[in-house]
N, CA and C of each residue as an Amber inpcrd file, in Angstrom:
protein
   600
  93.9390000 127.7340000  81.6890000  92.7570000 127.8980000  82.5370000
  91.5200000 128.0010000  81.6560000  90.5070000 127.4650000  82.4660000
  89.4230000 127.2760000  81.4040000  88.9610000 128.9570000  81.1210000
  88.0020000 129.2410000  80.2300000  87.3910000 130.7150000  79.9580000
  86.4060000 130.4010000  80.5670000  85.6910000 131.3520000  81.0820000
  84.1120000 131.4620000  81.5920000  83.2150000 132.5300000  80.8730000
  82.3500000 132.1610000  80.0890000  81.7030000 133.0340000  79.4010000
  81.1210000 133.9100000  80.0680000  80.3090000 135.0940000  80.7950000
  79.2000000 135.6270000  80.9210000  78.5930000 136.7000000  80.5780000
  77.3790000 136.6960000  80.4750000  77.0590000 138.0820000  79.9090000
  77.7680000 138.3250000  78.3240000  77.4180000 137.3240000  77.8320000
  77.9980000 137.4110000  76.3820000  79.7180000 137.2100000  76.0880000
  80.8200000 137.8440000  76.1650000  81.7160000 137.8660000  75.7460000
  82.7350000 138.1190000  77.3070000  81.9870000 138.1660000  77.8760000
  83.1450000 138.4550000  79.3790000  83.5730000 137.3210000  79.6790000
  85.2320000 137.3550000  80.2910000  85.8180000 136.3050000  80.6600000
  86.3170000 136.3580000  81.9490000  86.5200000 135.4680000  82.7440000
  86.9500000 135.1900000  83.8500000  87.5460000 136.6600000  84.3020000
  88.5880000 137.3530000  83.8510000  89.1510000 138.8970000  84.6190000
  88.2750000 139.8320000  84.1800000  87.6170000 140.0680000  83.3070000
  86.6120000 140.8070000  82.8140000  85.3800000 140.7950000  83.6560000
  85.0080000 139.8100000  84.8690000  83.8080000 139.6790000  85.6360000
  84.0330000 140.5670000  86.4380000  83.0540000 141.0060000  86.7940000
  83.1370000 141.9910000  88.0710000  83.1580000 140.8300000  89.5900000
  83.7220000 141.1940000  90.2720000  83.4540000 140.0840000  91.8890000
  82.2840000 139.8330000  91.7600000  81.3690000 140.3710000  91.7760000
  79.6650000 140.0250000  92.4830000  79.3950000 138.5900000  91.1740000
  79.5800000 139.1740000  89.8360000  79.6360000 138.2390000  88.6840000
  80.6900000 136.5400000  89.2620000  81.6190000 136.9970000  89.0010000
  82.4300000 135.6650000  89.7850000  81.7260000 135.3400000  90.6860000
  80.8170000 135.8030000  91.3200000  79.9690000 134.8640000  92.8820000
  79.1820000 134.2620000  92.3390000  78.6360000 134.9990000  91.8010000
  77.1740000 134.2970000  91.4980000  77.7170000 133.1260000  90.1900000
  78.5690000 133.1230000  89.3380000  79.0760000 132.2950000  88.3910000
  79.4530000 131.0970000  89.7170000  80.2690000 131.0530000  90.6310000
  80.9260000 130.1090000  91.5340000  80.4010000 129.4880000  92.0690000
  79.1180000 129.9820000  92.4810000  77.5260000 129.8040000  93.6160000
  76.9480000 128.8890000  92.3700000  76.9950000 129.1750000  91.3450000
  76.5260000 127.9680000  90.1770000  76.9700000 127.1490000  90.0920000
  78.3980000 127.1750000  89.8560000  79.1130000 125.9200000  89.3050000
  79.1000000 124.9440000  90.9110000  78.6750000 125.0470000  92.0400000
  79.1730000 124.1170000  93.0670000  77.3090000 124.1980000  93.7420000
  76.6560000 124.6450000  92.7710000  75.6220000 124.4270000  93.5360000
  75.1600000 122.8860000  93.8910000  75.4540000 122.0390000  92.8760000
  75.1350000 121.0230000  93.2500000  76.6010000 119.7810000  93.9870000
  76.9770000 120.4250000  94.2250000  77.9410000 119.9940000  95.6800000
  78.1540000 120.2990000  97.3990000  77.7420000 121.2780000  97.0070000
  77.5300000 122.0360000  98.1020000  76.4990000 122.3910000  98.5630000
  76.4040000 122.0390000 100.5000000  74.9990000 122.0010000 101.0760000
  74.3740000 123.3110000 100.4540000  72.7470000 122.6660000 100.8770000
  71.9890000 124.1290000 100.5130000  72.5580000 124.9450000 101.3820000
  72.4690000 124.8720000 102.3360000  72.8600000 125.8610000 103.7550000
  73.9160000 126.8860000 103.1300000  75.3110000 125.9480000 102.6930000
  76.2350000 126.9210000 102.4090000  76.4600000 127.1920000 100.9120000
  75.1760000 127.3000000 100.0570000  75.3570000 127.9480000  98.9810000
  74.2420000 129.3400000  99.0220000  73.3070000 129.0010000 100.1180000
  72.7830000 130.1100000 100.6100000  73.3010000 130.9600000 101.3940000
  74.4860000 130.5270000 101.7970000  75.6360000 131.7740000 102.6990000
  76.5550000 132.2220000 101.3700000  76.8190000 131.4420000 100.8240000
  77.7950000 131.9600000  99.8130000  76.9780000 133.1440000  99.0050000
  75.5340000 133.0890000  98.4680000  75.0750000 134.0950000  98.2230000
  74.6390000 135.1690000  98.9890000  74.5680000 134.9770000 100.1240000
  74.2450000 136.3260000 101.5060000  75.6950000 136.9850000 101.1010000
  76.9880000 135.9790000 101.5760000  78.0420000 136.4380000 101.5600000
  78.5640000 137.7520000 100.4710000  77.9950000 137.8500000  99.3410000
  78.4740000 138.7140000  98.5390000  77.7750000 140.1290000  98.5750000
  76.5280000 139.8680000  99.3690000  75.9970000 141.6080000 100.0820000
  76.5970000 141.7660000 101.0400000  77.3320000 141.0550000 101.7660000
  77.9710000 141.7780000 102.8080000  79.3240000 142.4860000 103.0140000
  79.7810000 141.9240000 101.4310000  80.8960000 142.6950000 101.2730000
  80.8220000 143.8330000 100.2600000  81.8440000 145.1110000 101.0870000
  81.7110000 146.7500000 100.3370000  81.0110000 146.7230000  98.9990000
  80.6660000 147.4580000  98.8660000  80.0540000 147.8880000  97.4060000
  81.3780000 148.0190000  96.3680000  82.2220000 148.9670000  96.7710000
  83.2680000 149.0650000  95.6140000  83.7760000 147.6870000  95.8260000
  84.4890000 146.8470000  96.7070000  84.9510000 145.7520000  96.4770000
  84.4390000 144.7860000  95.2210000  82.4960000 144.6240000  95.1600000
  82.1370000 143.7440000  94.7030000  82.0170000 144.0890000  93.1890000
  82.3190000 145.2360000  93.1610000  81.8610000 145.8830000  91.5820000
  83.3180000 146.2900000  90.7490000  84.3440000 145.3480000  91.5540000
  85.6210000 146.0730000  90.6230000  85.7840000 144.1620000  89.8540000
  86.5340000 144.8480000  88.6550000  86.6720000 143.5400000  88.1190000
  88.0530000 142.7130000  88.4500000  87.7490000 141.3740000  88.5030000
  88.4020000 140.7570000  88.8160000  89.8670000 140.7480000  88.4950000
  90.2530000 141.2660000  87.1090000  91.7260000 141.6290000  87.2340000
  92.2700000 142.7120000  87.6460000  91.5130000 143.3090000  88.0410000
  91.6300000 144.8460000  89.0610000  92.0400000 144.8690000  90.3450000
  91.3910000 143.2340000  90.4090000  91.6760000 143.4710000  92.2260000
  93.1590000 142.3470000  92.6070000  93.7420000 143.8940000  93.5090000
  94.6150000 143.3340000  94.1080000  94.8210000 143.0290000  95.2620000
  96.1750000 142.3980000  95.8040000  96.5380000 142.5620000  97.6120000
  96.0710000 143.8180000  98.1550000  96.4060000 144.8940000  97.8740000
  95.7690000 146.0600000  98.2450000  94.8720000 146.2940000  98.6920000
  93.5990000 146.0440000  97.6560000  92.2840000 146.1810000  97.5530000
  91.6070000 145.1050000  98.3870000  92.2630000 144.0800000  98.8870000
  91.7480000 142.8960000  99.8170000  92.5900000 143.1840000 101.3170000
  93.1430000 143.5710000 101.1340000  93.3560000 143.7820000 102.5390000
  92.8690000 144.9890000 103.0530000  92.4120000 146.3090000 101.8910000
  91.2930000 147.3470000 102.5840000  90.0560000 146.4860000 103.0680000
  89.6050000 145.7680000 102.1940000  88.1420000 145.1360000 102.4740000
  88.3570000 144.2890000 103.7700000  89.2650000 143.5110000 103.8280000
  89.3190000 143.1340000 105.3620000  89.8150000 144.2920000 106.3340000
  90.3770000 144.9400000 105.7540000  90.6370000 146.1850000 107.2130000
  89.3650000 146.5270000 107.5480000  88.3630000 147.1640000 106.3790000
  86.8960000 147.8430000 106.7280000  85.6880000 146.4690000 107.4880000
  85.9910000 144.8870000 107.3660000  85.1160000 143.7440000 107.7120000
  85.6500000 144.0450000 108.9470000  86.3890000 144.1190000 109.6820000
  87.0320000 143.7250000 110.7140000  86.5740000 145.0260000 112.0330000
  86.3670000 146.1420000 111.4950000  85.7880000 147.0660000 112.3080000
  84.7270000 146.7750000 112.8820000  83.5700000 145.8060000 112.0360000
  82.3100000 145.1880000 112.5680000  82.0650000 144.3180000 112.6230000
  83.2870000 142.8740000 112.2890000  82.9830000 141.7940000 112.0960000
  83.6230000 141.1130000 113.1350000  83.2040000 139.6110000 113.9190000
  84.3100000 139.3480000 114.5510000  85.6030000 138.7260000 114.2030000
  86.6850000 138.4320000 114.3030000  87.9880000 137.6100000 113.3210000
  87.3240000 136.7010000 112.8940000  86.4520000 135.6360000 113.5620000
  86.4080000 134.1310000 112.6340000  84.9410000 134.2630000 111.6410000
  84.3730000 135.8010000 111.4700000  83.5270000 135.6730000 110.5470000
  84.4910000 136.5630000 109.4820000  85.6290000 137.3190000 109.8440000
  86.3800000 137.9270000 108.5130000  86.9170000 136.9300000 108.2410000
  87.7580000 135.8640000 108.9960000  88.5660000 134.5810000 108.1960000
  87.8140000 134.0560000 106.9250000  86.1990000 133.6510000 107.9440000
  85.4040000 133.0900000 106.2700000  85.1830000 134.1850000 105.1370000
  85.0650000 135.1830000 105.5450000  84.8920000 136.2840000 104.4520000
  85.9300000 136.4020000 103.6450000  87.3140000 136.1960000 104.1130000
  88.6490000 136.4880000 103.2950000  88.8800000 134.9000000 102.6880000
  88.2040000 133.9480000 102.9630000  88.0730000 132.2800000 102.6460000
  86.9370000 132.1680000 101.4940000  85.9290000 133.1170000 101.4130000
  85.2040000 133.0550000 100.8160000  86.2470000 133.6810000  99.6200000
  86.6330000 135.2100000  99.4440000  87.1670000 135.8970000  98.3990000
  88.5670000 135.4580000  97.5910000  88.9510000 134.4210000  98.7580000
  90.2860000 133.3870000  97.9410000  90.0570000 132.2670000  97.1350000
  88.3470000 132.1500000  97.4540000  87.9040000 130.9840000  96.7120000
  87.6610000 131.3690000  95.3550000  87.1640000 132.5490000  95.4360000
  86.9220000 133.3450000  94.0170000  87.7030000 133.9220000  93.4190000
  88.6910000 133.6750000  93.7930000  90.1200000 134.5200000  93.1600000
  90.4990000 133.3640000  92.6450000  90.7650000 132.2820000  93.6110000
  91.6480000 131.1000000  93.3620000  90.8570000 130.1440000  92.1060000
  89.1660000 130.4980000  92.1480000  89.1480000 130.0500000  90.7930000
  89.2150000 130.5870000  89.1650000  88.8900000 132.4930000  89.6930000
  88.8320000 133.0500000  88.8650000  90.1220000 133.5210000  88.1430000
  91.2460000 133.6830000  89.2090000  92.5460000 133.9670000  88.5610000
  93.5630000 133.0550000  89.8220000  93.6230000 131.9880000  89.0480000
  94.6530000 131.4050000  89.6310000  95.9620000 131.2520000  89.8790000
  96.4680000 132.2020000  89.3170000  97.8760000 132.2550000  89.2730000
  97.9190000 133.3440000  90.5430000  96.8500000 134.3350000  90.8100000
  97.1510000 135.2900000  92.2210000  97.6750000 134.3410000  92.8980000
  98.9270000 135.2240000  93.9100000  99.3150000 134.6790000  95.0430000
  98.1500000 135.5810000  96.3230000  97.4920000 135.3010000  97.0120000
  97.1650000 136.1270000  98.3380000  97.8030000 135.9520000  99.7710000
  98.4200000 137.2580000 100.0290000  98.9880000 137.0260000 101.0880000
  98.0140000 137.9090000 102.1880000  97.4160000 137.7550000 102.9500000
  96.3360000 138.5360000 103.6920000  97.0180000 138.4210000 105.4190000
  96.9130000 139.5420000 106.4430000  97.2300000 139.0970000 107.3510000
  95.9900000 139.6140000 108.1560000  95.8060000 138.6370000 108.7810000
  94.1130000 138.7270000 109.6460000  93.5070000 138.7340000 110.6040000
  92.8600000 138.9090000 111.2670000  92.4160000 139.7420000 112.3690000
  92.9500000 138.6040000 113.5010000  93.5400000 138.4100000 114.6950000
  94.0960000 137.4160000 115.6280000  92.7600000 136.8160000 116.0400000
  92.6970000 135.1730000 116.0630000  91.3340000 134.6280000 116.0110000
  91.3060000 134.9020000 118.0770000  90.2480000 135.1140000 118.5730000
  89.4650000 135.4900000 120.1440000  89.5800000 133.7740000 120.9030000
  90.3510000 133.5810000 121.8150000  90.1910000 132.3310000 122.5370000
  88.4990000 132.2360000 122.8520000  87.3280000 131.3400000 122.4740000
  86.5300000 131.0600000 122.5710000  86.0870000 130.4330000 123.8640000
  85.7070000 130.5300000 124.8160000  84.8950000 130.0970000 126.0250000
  83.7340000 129.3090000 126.1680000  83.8050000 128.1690000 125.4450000
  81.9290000 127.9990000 125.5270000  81.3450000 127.9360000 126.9710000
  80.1550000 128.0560000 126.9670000  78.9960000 127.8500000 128.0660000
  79.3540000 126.0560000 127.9850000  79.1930000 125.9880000 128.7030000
  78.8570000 124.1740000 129.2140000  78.0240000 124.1600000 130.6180000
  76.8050000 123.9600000 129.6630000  75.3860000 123.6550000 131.1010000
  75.7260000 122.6780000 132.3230000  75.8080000 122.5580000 133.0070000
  75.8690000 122.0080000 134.6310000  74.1080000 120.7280000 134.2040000
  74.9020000 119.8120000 135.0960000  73.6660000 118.8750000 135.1310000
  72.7690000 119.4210000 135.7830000  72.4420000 120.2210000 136.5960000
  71.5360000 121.0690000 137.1410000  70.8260000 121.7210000 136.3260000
  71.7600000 122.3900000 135.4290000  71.2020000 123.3000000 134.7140000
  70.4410000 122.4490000 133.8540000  70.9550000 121.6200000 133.2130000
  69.5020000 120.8200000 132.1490000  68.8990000 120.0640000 132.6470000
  69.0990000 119.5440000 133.7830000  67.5150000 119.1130000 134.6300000
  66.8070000 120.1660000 134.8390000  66.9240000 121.4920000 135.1910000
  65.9720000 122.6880000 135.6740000  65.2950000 122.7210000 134.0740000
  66.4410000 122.6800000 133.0480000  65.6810000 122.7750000 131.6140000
  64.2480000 122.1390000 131.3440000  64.7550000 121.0680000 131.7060000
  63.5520000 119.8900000 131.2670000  62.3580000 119.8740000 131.7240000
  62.9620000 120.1330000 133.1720000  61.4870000 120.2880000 134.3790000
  60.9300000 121.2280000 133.5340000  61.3890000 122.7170000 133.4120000
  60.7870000 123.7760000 132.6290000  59.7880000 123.4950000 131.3530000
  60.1790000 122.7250000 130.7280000  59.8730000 122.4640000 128.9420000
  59.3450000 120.7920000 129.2210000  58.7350000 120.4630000 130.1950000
  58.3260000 118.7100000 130.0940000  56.8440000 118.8800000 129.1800000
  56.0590000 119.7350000 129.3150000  54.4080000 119.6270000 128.7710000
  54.4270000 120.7130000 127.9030000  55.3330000 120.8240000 127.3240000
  55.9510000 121.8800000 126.2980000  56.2770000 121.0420000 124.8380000
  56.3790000 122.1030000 123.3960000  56.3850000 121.1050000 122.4380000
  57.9950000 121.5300000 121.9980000  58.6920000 121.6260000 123.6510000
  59.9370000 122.1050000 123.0480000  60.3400000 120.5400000 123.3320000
  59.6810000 120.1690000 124.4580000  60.5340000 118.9890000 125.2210000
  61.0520000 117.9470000 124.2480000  60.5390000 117.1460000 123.9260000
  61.3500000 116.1350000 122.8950000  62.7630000 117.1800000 122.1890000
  62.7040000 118.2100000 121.3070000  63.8210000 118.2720000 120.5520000
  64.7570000 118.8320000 121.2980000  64.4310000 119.1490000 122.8410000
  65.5680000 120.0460000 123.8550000  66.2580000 118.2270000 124.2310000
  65.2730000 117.2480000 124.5870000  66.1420000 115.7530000 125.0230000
  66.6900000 115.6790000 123.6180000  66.4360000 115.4580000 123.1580000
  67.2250000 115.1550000 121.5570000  68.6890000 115.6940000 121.3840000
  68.2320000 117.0160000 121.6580000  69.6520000 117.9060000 121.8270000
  70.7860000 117.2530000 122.6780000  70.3460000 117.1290000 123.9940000
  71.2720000 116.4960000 124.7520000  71.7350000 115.0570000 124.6390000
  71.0510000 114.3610000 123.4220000  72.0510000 113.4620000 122.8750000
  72.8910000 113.6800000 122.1070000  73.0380000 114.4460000 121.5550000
  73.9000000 115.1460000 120.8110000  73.2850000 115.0790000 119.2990000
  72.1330000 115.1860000 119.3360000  71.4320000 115.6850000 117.5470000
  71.7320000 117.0950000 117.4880000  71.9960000 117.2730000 116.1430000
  71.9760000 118.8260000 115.7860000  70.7530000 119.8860000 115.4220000
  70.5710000 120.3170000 115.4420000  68.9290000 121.0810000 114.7710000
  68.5910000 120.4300000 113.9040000  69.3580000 120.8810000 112.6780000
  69.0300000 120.1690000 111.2000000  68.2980000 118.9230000 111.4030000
  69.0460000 117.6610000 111.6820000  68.6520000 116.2030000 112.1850000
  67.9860000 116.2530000 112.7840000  67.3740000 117.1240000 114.2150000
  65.9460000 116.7000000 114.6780000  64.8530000 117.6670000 114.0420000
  65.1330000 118.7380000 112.8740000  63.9120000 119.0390000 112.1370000
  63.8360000 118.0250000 110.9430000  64.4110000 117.0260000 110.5480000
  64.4510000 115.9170000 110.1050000  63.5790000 114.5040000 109.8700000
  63.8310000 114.7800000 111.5250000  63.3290000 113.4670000 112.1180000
  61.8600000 113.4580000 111.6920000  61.8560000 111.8170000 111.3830000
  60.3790000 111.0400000 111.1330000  59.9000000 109.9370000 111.7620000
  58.9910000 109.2900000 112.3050000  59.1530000 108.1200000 112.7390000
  59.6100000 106.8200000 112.0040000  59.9380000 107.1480000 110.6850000
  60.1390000 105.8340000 110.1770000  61.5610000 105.7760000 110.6260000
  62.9550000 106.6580000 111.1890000  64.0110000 107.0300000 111.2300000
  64.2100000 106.4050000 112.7210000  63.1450000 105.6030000 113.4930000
  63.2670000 105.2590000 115.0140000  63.1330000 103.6180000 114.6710000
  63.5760000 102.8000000 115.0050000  63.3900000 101.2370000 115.4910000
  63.1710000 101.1720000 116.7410000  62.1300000 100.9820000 117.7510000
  62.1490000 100.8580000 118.9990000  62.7150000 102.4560000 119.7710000
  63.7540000 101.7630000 120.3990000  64.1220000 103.1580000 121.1260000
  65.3070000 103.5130000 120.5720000  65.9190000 103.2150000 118.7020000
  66.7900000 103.7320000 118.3090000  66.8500000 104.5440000 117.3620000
  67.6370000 105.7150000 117.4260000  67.3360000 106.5520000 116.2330000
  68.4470000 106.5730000 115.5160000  67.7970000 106.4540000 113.8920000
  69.2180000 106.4360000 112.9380000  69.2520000 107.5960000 112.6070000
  70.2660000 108.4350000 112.1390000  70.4130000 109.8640000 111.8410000
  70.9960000 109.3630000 110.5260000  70.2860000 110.0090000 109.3860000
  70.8950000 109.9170000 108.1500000  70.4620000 110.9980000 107.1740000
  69.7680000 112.3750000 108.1030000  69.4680000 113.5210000 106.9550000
  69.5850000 114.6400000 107.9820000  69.1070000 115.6560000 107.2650000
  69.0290000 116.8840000 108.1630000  68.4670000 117.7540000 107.1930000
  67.5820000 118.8400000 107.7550000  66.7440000 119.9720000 107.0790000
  67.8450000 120.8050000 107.2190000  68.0180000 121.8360000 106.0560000
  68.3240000 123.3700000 105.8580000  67.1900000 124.5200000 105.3280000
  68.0440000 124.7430000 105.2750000  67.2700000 126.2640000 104.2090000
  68.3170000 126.2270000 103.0820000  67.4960000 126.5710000 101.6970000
  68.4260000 126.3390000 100.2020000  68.5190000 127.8810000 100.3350000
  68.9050000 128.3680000  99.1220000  68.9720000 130.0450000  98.8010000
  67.7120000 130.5790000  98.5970000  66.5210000 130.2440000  98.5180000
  65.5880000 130.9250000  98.4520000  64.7980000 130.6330000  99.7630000
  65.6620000 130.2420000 100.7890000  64.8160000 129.7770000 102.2380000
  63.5650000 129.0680000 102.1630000  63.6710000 128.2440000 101.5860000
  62.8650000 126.9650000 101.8110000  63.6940000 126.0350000 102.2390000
  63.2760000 125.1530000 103.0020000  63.4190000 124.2040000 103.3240000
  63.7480000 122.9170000 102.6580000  64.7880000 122.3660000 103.0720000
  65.1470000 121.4470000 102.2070000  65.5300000 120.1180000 103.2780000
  65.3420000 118.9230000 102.5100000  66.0180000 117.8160000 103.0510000
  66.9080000 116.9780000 102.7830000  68.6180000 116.6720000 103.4280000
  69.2830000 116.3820000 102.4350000  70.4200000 115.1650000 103.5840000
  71.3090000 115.1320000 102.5140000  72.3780000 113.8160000 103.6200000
  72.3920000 114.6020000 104.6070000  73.0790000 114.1770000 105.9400000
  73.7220000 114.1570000 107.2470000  75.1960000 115.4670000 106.3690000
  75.9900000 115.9730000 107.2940000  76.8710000 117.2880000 106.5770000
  78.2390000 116.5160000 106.3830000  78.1770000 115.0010000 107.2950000
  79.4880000 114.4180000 106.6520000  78.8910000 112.9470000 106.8700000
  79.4230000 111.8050000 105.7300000  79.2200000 110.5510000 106.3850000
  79.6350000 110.3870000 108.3540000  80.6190000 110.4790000 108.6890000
  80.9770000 110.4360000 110.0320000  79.4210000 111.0920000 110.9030000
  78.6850000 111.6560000 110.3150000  77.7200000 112.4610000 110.9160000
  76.2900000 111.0170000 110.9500000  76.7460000 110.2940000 110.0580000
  75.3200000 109.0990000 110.2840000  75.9450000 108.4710000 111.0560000
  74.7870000 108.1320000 112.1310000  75.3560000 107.5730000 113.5890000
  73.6980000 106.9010000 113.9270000  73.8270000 106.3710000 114.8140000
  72.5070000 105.6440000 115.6630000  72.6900000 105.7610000 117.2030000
  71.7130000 106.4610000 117.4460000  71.4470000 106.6020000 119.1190000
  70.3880000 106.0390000 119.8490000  70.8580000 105.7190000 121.1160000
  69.6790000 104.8880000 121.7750000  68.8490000 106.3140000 122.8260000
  67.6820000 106.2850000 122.5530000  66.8770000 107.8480000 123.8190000
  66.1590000 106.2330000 124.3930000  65.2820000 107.4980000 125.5690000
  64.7090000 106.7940000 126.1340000  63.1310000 106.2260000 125.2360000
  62.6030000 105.1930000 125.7200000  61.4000000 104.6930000 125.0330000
  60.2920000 106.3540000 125.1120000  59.9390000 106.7520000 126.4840000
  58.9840000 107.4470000 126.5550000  59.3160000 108.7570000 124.4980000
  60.2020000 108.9340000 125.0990000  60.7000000 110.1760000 123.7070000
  60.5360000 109.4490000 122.4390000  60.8060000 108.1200000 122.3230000
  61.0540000 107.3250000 120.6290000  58.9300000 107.5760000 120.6750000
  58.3910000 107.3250000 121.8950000  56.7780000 106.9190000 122.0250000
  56.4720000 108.1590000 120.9680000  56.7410000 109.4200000 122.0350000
  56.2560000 110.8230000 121.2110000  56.4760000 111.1450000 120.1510000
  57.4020000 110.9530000 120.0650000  57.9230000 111.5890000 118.5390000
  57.0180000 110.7070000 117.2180000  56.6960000 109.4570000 117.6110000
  55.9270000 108.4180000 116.8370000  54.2600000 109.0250000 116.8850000
């Protein structure tokens, strides 16, 4: 396994967790969206204080399954899954030979809302002379936020829109502009003319 220098002479089990984050949050910064290298760094204040300050060959099954016992009192299951996804990532690069066996909070059958055609016609009527209106129709073609804080007119031909970027926020919350979050995600949609008009 490779060594990781930091802080002079420390090596990979010698890092404290918070050290392994911020070392990991480096090495994939430039692979990984801004979005989620700016969660990956939120991510490491939100876990315990003693968790983040013990060193990495210190920590065991034990010590990870307290930290998910204590996430789980305030967290819901599918934000401890990423939290215990996040800390296997840093294990799994920092000491790879750990096995983790974690057992985890039972994920909540999810319900979404699904608006009634009523309901987003009442929307629209609501928001028509509003500067929500264009990105609420947008929405209901199925653009994501990112992609319609994106959008430019050079990105429209007539009444078609190509989707091939999307705004985030990097780690220092600025704003950034970058690919679509998967190729499968560049697509072309037809709106109506009046919306391709405005947005131009």
């Amino acid at each position: 396994t490779e060594k990781i220098s930091v802080e002079g002479d420390k090596q990979n089990g010698q890092l404290t967790f918070a050290q392994a984050c911020d070392k990991y949050v480096e090495m994939k910064s430039n692979i990984l969206s801004p979005n989620t290298v700016r969660e990956y760094s939120l991510t490491k204040n939100r876990l315990s204080p003693w968790f983040v300050e013990m060193l990495i060959d210190d920590i065991s099954q034990v010590s990870i399954n307290k930290q998910i016992n204590e996430l789980s009192v305030r967290l819901s299951p599918k934000t401890v899954r990423n939290y215990h996804g996040f800390i296997s990532a840093i294990l799994g690069t920092f000491r790879p030979d750990m096995k983790i066996y974690t057992t985890l909070p039972q994920k909540r059958k999810s319900e979404p809302y699904i608006p009634s055609d009523e309901d987003v016609r009442r929307i629209l009527d609501e928001v028509r002379d509003t500067e929500y209106y264009v990105p609420i129709v947008l929405a209901c073609y199925g653009m994501r936020r990112g992609e319609i804080l994106a959008l430019t007119p050079e990105d429209i031909d007539e009444d078609i829109v190509h989707i091939r970027k999307a705004m985030a926020l990097d780690s220092e919350r600025k704003k950034v502009t970058k690919s679509t979050k998967t190729t499968d995600s560049e697509r072309d949609i037809i709106i109506p003319q009046e919306i391709a008009d405005q947005i131009r």
